[in-house]
PDB file of C-alpha atoms in Angstrom:
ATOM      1  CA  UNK A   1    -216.507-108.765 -52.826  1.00 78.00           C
ATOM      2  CA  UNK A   2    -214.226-110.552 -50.452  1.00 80.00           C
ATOM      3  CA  UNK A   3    -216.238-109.341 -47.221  1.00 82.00           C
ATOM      4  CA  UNK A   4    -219.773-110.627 -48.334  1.00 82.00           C
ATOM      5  CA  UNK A   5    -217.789-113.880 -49.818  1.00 79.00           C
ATOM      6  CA  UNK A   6    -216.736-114.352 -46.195  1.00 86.00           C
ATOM      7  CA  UNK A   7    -220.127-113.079 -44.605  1.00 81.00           C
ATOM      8  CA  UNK A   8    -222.620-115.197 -47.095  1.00 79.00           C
ATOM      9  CA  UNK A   9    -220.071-118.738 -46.052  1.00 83.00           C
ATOM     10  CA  UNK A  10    -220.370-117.566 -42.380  1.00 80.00           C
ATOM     11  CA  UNK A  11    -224.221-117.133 -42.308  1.00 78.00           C
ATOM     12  CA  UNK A  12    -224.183-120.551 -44.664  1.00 77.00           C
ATOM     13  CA  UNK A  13    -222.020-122.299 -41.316  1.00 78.00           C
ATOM     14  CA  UNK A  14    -224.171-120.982 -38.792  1.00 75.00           C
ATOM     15  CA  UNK A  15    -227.457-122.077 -40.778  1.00 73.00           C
ATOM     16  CA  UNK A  16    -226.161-125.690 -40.387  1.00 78.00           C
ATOM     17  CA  UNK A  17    -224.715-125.546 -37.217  1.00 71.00           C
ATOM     18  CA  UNK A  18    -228.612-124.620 -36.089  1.00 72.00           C
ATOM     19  CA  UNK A  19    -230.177-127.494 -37.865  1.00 73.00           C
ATOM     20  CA  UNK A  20    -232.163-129.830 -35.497  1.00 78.00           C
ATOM     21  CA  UNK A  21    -231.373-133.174 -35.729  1.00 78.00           C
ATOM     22  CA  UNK A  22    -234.270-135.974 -35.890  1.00 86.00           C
ATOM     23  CA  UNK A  23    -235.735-137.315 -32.632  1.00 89.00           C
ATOM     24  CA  UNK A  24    -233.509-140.666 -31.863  1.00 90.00           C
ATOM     25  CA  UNK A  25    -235.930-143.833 -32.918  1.00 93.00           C
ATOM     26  CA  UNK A  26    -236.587-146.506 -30.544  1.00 93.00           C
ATOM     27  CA  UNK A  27    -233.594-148.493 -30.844  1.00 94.00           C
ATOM     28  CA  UNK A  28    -231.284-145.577 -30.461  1.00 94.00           C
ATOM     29  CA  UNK A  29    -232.919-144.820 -26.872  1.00 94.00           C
ATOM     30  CA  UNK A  30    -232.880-148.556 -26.039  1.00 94.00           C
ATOM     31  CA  UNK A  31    -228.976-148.490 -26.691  1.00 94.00           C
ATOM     32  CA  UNK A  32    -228.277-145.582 -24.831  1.00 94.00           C
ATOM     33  CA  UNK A  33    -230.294-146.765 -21.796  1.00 94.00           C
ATOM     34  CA  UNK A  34    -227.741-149.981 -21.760  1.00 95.00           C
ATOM     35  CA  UNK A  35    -224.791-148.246 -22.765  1.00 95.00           C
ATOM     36  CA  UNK A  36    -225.709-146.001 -19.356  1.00 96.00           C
ATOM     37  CA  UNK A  37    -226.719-148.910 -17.460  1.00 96.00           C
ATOM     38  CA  UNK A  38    -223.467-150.943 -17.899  1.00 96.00           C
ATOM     39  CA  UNK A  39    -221.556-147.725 -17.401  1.00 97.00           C
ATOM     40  CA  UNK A  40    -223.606-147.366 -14.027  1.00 96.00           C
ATOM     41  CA  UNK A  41    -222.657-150.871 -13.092  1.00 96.00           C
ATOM     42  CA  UNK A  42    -218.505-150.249 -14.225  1.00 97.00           C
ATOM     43  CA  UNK A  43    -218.427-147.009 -11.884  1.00 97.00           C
ATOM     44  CA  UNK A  44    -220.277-149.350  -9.141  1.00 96.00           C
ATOM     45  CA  UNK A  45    -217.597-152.105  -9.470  1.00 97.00           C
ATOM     46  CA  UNK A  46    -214.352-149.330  -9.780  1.00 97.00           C
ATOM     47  CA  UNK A  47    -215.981-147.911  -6.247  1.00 96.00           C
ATOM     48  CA  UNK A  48    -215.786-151.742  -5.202  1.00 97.00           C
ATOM     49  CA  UNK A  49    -212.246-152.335  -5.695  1.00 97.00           C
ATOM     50  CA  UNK A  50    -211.112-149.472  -4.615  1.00 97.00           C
ATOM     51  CA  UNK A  51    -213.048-149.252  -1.311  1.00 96.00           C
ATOM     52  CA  UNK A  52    -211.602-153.132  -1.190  1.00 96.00           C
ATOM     53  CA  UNK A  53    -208.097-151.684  -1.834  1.00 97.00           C
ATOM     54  CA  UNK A  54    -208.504-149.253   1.054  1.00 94.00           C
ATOM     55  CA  UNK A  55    -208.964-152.032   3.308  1.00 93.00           C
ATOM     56  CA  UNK A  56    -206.299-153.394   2.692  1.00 94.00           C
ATOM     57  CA  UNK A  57    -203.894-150.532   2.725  1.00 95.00           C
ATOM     58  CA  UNK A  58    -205.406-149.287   5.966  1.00 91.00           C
ATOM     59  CA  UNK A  59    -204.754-152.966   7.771  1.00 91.00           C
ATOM     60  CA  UNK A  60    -201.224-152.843   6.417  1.00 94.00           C
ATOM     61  CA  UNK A  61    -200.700-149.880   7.845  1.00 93.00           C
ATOM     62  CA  UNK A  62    -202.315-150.505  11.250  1.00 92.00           C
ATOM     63  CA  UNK A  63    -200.336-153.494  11.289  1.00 92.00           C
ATOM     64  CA  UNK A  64    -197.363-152.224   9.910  1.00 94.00           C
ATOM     65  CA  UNK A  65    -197.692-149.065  12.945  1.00 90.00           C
ATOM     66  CA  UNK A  66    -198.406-151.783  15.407  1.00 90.00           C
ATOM     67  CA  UNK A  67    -201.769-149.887  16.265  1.00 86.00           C
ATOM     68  CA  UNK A  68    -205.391-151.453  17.147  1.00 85.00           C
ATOM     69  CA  UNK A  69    -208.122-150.713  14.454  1.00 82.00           C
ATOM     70  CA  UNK A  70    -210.069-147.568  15.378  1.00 82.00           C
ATOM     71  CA  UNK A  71    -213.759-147.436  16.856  1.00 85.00           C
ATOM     72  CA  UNK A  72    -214.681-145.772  14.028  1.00 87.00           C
ATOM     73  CA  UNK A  73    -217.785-147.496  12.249  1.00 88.00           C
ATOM     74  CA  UNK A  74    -216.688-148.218   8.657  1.00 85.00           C
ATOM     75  CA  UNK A  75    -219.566-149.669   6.421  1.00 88.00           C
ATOM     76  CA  UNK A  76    -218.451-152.717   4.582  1.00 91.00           C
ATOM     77  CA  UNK A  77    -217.826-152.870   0.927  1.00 93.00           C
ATOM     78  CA  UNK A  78    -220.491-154.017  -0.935  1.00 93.00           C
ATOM     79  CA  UNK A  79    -219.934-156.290  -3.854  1.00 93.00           C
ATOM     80  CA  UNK A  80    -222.353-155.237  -7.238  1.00 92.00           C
ATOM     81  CA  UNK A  81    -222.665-158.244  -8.268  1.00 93.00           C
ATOM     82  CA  UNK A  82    -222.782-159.554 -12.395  1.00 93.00           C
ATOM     83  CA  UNK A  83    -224.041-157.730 -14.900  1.00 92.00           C
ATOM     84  CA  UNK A  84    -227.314-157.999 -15.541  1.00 91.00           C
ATOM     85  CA  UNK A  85    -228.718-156.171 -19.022  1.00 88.00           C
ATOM     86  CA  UNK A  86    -231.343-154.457 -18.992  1.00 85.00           C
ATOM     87  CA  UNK A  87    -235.387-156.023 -20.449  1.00 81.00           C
ATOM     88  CA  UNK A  88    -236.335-154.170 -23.002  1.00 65.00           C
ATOM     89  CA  UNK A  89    -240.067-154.162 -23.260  1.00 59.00           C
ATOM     90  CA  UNK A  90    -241.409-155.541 -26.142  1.00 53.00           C
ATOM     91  CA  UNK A  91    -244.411-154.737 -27.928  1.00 51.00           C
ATOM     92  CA  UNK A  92    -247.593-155.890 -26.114  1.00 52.00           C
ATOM     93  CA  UNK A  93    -249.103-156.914 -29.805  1.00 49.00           C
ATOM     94  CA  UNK A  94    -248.018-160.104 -31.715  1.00 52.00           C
ATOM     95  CA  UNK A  95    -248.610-161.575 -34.869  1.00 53.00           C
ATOM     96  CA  UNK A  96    -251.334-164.132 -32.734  1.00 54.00           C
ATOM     97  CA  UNK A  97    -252.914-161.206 -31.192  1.00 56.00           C
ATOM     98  CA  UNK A  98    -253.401-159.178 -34.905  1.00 56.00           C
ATOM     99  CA  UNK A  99    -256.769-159.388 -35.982  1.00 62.00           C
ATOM    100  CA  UNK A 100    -257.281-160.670 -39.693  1.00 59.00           C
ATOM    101  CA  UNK A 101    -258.338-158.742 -42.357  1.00 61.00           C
ATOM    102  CA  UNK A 102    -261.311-159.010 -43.961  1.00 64.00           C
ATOM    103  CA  UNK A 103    -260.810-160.259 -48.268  1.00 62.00           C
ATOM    104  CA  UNK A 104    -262.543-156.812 -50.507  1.00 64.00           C
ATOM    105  CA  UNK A 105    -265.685-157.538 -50.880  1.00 63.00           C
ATOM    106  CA  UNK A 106    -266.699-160.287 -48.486  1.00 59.00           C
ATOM    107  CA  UNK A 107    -269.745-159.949 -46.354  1.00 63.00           C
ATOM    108  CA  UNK A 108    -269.604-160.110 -42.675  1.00 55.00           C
TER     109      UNK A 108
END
């Protein structure tokens, strides 16, 4: 009794664990495409700062050694910039553009 208790609640836990969820709607995409844009622009300022940091540390210690900067080509940092959010397109069809309904009955 005990075993196909346990074996009926398991097959009962894998049935929902292999439900499908719903397709996300249109706002749900739309806030996961700016919650991954800002996060694109956060990891694009962190790689800022710290390539600005690096500067700095390497100077210090170039200075500090009493060396001259190296030939070595370094590509300057490059600043991201402000945030900008992303345009969500809008439907191409307004209320001006929606064509009126005829009344029941009316002749055209």
């Amino acid at each position: 009794m005990k075993k196909s208790l346990i074996a009926l609640m398991g097959w009962a836990v894998v049935g929902i664990a292999s439900a499908t969820l719903p397709p996300p709607s249109d706002e749900a995409k739309a806030k996961a495409a700016e919650a991954k844009n800002k996060t694109d622009w956060s990891n694009k300022v962190a790689a800022y700062q710290l390539c600005q940091v690096q500067d700095r540390v390497a100077a210090n210690y170039l200075k500090s050694k009493g060396k001259p900067k190296p030939a070595i080509e370094v590509p300057p940092c490059s600043n991201p910039g402000p945030y900008v959010a992303l345009q969500v397109a809008t439907s191409t069809v307004g209320v001006a553009d929606a064509k009126p309904v005829p009344a029941a009955g009316a002749k055209k």
